[in-house]
């Protein structure tokens, strides 16, 4: 209860005492104007002293504010009525004295009946009358009890509370002018209402719903000019006003009489005296206990005029401002001795104490409140305590407004306590954060101080230096073991000398130290010894890869040249081929065959030149490029560096990395490669660069010109079968835990897997399927064996050190004399949530019994890998109809395919329609083929005369099946021309005679016509057949589909004879042609119509 020991204000008590003394001494005969003058004099001096003290504690108010003009009083005379100011309430927030109160009871009384009134100092003598009616302004006037219409000023961000000052800035010129006029007239009163929109900022109310209806009736105690920023049209700064408001009581808007920019709806208030209302803080007291404040009764006290007509507000309607009609809101009657009220107040005082200990600013505000409080004890005025709690807190705006709108004291105290509790939580959090930061800073300062002392002591004793000497000695030792070139040695000495003169804490010292670290970690003059044994290299390459004869021969040539010269120079080899053929893995094999160190980095999607050339040292966190990092990693000057996915390198706003590779991969320039970070020449001539790519089209021409391209073609079925049985099968078997189990993948199942599941050129997809087969076999084996062979508790890991992580921490903190917990032989099957088990023991593997045998054959292959992906190789097993031919294509995954071409004619206007997701080049090939057929229609027997035209009234539609797959390229030219000739002559392509497959028709020996002829080649408009690419993959697809005859360009004969394995060419008849006439003779050689073409097609 004694927390607010200074809750009594001597100045306020003196003002109240003197005011009542003046009123009691005046009697009914003294004029009201004279009373107003004396009261104004006293209030002027008292409030001026109060403002002086407030300005001392709040420096933001010290601006030498202009006091508002005085209330001019003119004696009744000729043509003039006296202007009278109401003086009903002598003090802020106090109810007007009762006219029936005796004069003797008001003198020296505090108005609340408390014992502390006797301790007030006697009031000063009344000041003399003013010398002139133009007396300067007063800061505080008697507060009118009834003020129905007031200027409405919207307030942003937080509401005002009675009894607590608030400075506001007014920018609206009309509002500024109205306030000045109010001050001049001596009526400095307005209503302050909180805006509902937190982001709104306006000085007028245009809509009554834009503000909260409950606000405060405030008095303007002082005003002074404020420069609000933008200039007016005349060039002067826009005039603003800073007004200090002192709220007196709560009010409520009942009507928006005049909004900003709208005409007035009401002029002058009615002159009849309103019904008396219960003034604020004067509720009807209960009989017991004592009321909060007693009314002083005096029948001799002069009557105070309370008519609102004396306060004219009609002049406000001439300004473009907001005027509202308001009603006073009185606090509901309460009993200050109520246990709930006292409990709330005690808790609020307790929270105040806690916050004051954490927040010094809060402590100052509480002190000011204690000094300015009227009651001797804070528990005598619970309503003011609630308002103070809300006024000083920084809570939610809506919560503060709820406190303002609460007229029930208990409810107001409850809401204020809630706001204060949140304020306490925020203060505690801020205090905790502040303590944490202070502790960290103090710890660092203490460590720094002790380290500096330790350095000083060691330096005085000569025990140890600051560490710089050791660092410099380390760099010198590293440099001594390297064969640095002369330019590099010079740069090293300069940087080392600079480091010696730098302070260790300097930022430049850290940059120099990192640079010297990189400079001394590059293997200058150090290289790994190479193995030039041809036999060793041959064994390593054959051990790691099957096939790839061209690549192996090139590596052997490289080794042979090195053996003859005694040294080798760096080469740039580019391996180009479809995915999954082993381009990346062959790089590792080459490094192992040469006994060189291996480093790989990918440039796929790389868009930053700094990844190749490094960053400049001026950037924070700068690093050298990839090649310098490779030299540091391998520690030799002659590693094998694999640059993967060089065809997928990107280009961005940070430069073109492919251009940066030119300097690194050019044998004429890489002897002095300059990295941006190192800024010294680095010799890369002894590095063997191996690049990989899927296609050559996307590699820039200047970069491609510096490479030696080796094409890595796809594997044939026999090669893939050998790879699966020698490499992929054993690896997958061991990885699945079946190394010692009798699980066998039959070779016929591998062949079926290759034919119907994995037709791509590489073996990556084949490896995935073989891994899946062995995983399925492992699952079935464990499911069949069950728990009978190896129960799970026996196989589980057993470790004496197994324990929960949480218990481990507890045991580390426990005393050493405590006995260790006894471990069980079988681990726990259940553990608490949040705990984990750790162990160092290895799990016992499952031993598959020798009686278990698993065989994967073509019959049960579907159970392991699902249904086949490819069902048939040809659409037309039997002889196709007229207008259909068979071509050969090269797919994007590196494999070939047999592609039928269908053509049909229909009535039309001679148009050509192409479908099947065809590209621009293949469309042009179709146009060329059709034009050749039209120009040779008479020679082909399509027309009877040379002048006769064809296809004037018919359209041709060409379709290539599997429309979801894009098709592009000129190699379908011969097949398209054959389809057109077959369609227009109504002659189908020459079929072969075969028999039914005995596996599908075991009881039939009937012959059947089958289509076993395919072709490829680009054609010209005059009928020449040009070479095409991808012949090996196309022939592999034809061999898989059972094609017996292949028509190919004559220019591709060397490629076919050299690159296509004999096992694939066996059983296939190759027809090499140079002209389309040779194609037609071969395609229609056994047809009767061919006899008519012998003379014309020579």
Tab-separated table of C-alpha atoms in Angstrom, residues 601-791:
chain	number	residue	atom	x	y	z
A	601	UNK	CA	34.181	-31.937	-62.010
A	602	UNK	CA	31.039	-31.339	-64.000
A	603	UNK	CA	30.286	-28.200	-65.991
A	604	UNK	CA	26.677	-29.114	-66.796
A	605	UNK	CA	24.558	-26.030	-66.240
A	606	UNK	CA	27.582	-23.938	-65.206
A	607	UNK	CA	26.972	-20.230	-65.883
A	608	UNK	CA	29.672	-18.457	-63.852
A	609	UNK	CA	33.131	-17.845	-65.305
A	610	UNK	CA	34.504	-17.610	-61.755
A	611	UNK	CA	34.034	-21.379	-61.375
A	612	UNK	CA	36.683	-21.836	-64.075
A	613	UNK	CA	38.901	-18.781	-63.644
A	614	UNK	CA	38.331	-18.093	-59.942
A	615	UNK	CA	37.264	-14.944	-58.077
A	616	UNK	CA	39.368	-11.880	-57.579
A	617	UNK	CA	40.858	-11.520	-54.118
A	618	UNK	CA	39.008	-8.276	-53.484
A	619	UNK	CA	35.772	-10.231	-52.872
A	620	UNK	CA	34.919	-11.681	-49.500
A	621	UNK	CA	35.248	-15.457	-49.511
A	622	UNK	CA	37.085	-15.503	-52.868
A	623	UNK	CA	38.348	-18.898	-54.114
A	624	UNK	CA	40.422	-20.083	-57.081
A	625	UNK	CA	38.833	-21.882	-60.013
A	626	UNK	CA	38.152	-25.584	-60.335
A	627	UNK	CA	41.445	-26.456	-62.016
A	628	UNK	CA	43.502	-24.835	-59.235
A	629	UNK	CA	41.398	-26.670	-56.673
A	630	UNK	CA	42.079	-29.891	-58.586
A	631	UNK	CA	45.851	-29.354	-58.439
A	632	UNK	CA	45.660	-28.709	-54.698
A	633	UNK	CA	43.509	-31.799	-54.157
A	634	UNK	CA	45.632	-34.277	-56.149
A	635	UNK	CA	49.011	-32.763	-55.184
A	636	UNK	CA	50.634	-33.335	-58.590
A	637	UNK	CA	51.131	-31.365	-61.792
A	638	UNK	CA	50.125	-34.232	-64.093
A	639	UNK	CA	46.712	-35.505	-62.998
A	640	UNK	CA	43.919	-36.707	-65.228
A	641	UNK	CA	41.101	-34.166	-65.032
A	642	UNK	CA	37.703	-35.309	-66.272
A	643	UNK	CA	35.420	-32.459	-67.379
A	644	UNK	CA	31.982	-34.056	-67.434
A	645	UNK	CA	28.946	-32.947	-69.470
A	646	UNK	CA	30.866	-30.376	-71.495
A	647	UNK	CA	28.029	-30.223	-74.016
A	648	UNK	CA	25.628	-28.926	-71.349
A	649	UNK	CA	27.640	-25.922	-70.209
A	650	UNK	CA	25.485	-22.816	-69.796
A	651	UNK	CA	25.805	-19.116	-70.337
A	652	UNK	CA	24.574	-16.399	-67.979
A	653	UNK	CA	25.037	-12.787	-66.955
A	654	UNK	CA	28.303	-13.742	-65.233
A	655	UNK	CA	30.013	-14.552	-68.513
A	656	UNK	CA	30.467	-17.499	-70.854
A	657	UNK	CA	32.244	-20.427	-69.151
A	658	UNK	CA	32.788	-22.204	-72.472
A	659	UNK	CA	34.996	-19.328	-73.597
A	660	UNK	CA	36.911	-19.532	-70.319
A	661	UNK	CA	37.632	-23.198	-71.075
A	662	UNK	CA	39.456	-22.239	-74.262
A	663	UNK	CA	42.519	-20.996	-72.403
A	664	UNK	CA	42.549	-24.043	-70.145
A	665	UNK	CA	42.145	-26.633	-72.944
A	666	UNK	CA	44.331	-25.017	-75.611
A	667	UNK	CA	47.783	-26.712	-75.643
A	668	UNK	CA	49.307	-23.490	-76.931
A	669	UNK	CA	47.965	-21.385	-74.049
A	670	UNK	CA	47.625	-23.597	-70.999
A	671	UNK	CA	51.362	-23.502	-70.319
A	672	UNK	CA	50.666	-20.164	-68.596
A	673	UNK	CA	47.071	-20.415	-67.397
A	674	UNK	CA	46.144	-17.319	-65.386
A	675	UNK	CA	43.622	-17.735	-62.586
A	676	UNK	CA	41.932	-14.570	-61.299
A	677	UNK	CA	42.603	-15.464	-57.669
A	678	UNK	CA	46.175	-16.714	-58.004
A	679	UNK	CA	47.154	-14.005	-60.502
A	680	UNK	CA	50.329	-15.973	-61.386
A	681	UNK	CA	50.848	-18.226	-64.437
A	682	UNK	CA	50.177	-21.933	-63.809
A	683	UNK	CA	51.471	-24.647	-66.180
A	684	UNK	CA	48.706	-27.060	-67.207
A	685	UNK	CA	50.534	-28.597	-70.158
A	686	UNK	CA	51.143	-31.864	-68.313
A	687	UNK	CA	47.511	-32.327	-67.346
A	688	UNK	CA	45.557	-34.934	-69.336
A	689	UNK	CA	42.074	-33.554	-69.933
A	690	UNK	CA	39.247	-35.950	-70.764
A	691	UNK	CA	35.874	-34.388	-71.630
A	692	UNK	CA	32.573	-36.223	-72.001
A	693	UNK	CA	29.515	-35.248	-74.023
A	694	UNK	CA	26.375	-36.829	-75.401
A	695	UNK	CA	26.219	-34.753	-78.587
A	696	UNK	CA	28.591	-32.454	-80.457
A	697	UNK	CA	25.989	-30.001	-81.715
A	698	UNK	CA	25.864	-27.912	-78.542
A	699	UNK	CA	29.631	-27.671	-78.032
A	700	UNK	CA	30.967	-24.316	-79.303
A	701	UNK	CA	33.050	-24.697	-82.460
A	702	UNK	CA	36.226	-23.042	-81.066
A	703	UNK	CA	36.141	-25.357	-78.062
A	704	UNK	CA	35.415	-28.437	-80.162
A	705	UNK	CA	38.341	-27.591	-82.420
A	706	UNK	CA	40.755	-27.958	-79.479
A	707	UNK	CA	39.557	-31.473	-78.629
A	708	UNK	CA	40.298	-34.870	-80.072
A	709	UNK	CA	36.869	-36.436	-80.481
A	710	UNK	CA	36.413	-40.172	-79.884
A	711	UNK	CA	32.940	-41.551	-80.497
A	712	UNK	CA	31.805	-44.130	-77.986
A	713	UNK	CA	29.000	-45.978	-79.751
A	714	UNK	CA	26.388	-48.069	-78.027
A	715	UNK	CA	26.852	-51.702	-77.105
A	716	UNK	CA	25.430	-54.508	-79.199
A	717	UNK	CA	23.325	-57.200	-77.587
A	718	UNK	CA	26.248	-59.612	-77.301
A	719	UNK	CA	28.371	-56.948	-75.603
A	720	UNK	CA	25.614	-56.048	-73.210
A	721	UNK	CA	25.091	-59.699	-72.365
A	722	UNK	CA	28.782	-60.148	-71.575
A	723	UNK	CA	28.848	-56.976	-69.475
A	724	UNK	CA	25.809	-58.179	-67.538
A	725	UNK	CA	27.319	-61.584	-66.798
A	726	UNK	CA	30.895	-60.456	-66.036
A	727	UNK	CA	30.379	-57.122	-64.313
A	728	UNK	CA	26.807	-56.119	-63.508
A	729	UNK	CA	25.544	-59.479	-62.243
A	730	UNK	CA	28.298	-60.152	-59.672
A	731	UNK	CA	28.192	-56.563	-58.425
A	732	UNK	CA	24.412	-56.646	-57.924
A	733	UNK	CA	24.586	-60.048	-56.274
A	734	UNK	CA	27.138	-58.927	-53.729
A	735	UNK	CA	25.344	-55.650	-53.059
A	736	UNK	CA	22.133	-57.595	-52.317
A	737	UNK	CA	23.795	-59.835	-49.723
A	738	UNK	CA	23.619	-62.934	-51.932
A	739	UNK	CA	27.337	-63.379	-52.550
A	740	UNK	CA	27.490	-66.822	-50.968
A	741	UNK	CA	23.938	-67.866	-51.894
A	742	UNK	CA	23.032	-70.112	-54.793
A	743	UNK	CA	21.125	-67.466	-56.784
A	744	UNK	CA	21.738	-67.586	-60.524
A	745	UNK	CA	20.586	-65.336	-63.357
A	746	UNK	CA	20.294	-67.475	-66.446
A	747	UNK	CA	21.998	-66.101	-69.627
A	748	UNK	CA	18.801	-66.636	-71.595
A	749	UNK	CA	17.021	-64.447	-69.065
A	750	UNK	CA	19.678	-61.792	-69.601
A	751	UNK	CA	19.118	-61.953	-73.368
A	752	UNK	CA	15.381	-61.625	-72.867
A	753	UNK	CA	15.978	-58.726	-70.498
A	754	UNK	CA	18.084	-56.955	-73.125
A	755	UNK	CA	15.631	-57.617	-75.947
A	756	UNK	CA	12.342	-56.763	-74.273
A	757	UNK	CA	13.306	-54.411	-71.420
A	758	UNK	CA	16.625	-52.642	-72.119
A	759	UNK	CA	17.111	-51.721	-75.748
A	760	UNK	CA	19.082	-48.501	-75.165
A	761	UNK	CA	22.717	-48.324	-76.241
A	762	UNK	CA	24.122	-48.055	-72.719
A	763	UNK	CA	23.971	-50.462	-69.827
A	764	UNK	CA	22.724	-48.128	-67.094
A	765	UNK	CA	19.111	-49.244	-67.440
A	766	UNK	CA	20.254	-52.841	-67.689
A	767	UNK	CA	22.110	-52.437	-64.395
A	768	UNK	CA	18.966	-51.096	-62.739
A	769	UNK	CA	16.954	-54.119	-63.853
A	770	UNK	CA	19.613	-56.600	-62.708
A	771	UNK	CA	19.787	-54.867	-59.314
A	772	UNK	CA	16.012	-55.122	-59.080
A	773	UNK	CA	16.110	-58.846	-59.900
A	774	UNK	CA	18.576	-59.618	-57.107
A	775	UNK	CA	16.703	-57.427	-54.622
A	776	UNK	CA	13.480	-59.276	-55.407
A	777	UNK	CA	15.315	-62.582	-55.001
A	778	UNK	CA	16.651	-61.478	-51.594
A	779	UNK	CA	13.164	-60.469	-50.449
A	780	UNK	CA	11.611	-63.757	-51.495
A	781	UNK	CA	14.443	-65.717	-49.919
A	782	UNK	CA	14.067	-63.977	-46.529
A	783	UNK	CA	10.279	-64.321	-46.642
A	784	UNK	CA	10.533	-68.032	-47.409
A	785	UNK	CA	13.112	-68.706	-44.699
A	786	UNK	CA	11.312	-66.602	-42.103
A	787	UNK	CA	12.584	-66.429	-38.510
A	788	UNK	CA	13.549	-70.085	-38.320
A	789	UNK	CA	17.081	-69.653	-39.638
A	790	UNK	CA	18.135	-66.497	-37.774
A	791	UNK	CA	15.714	-64.934	-35.220
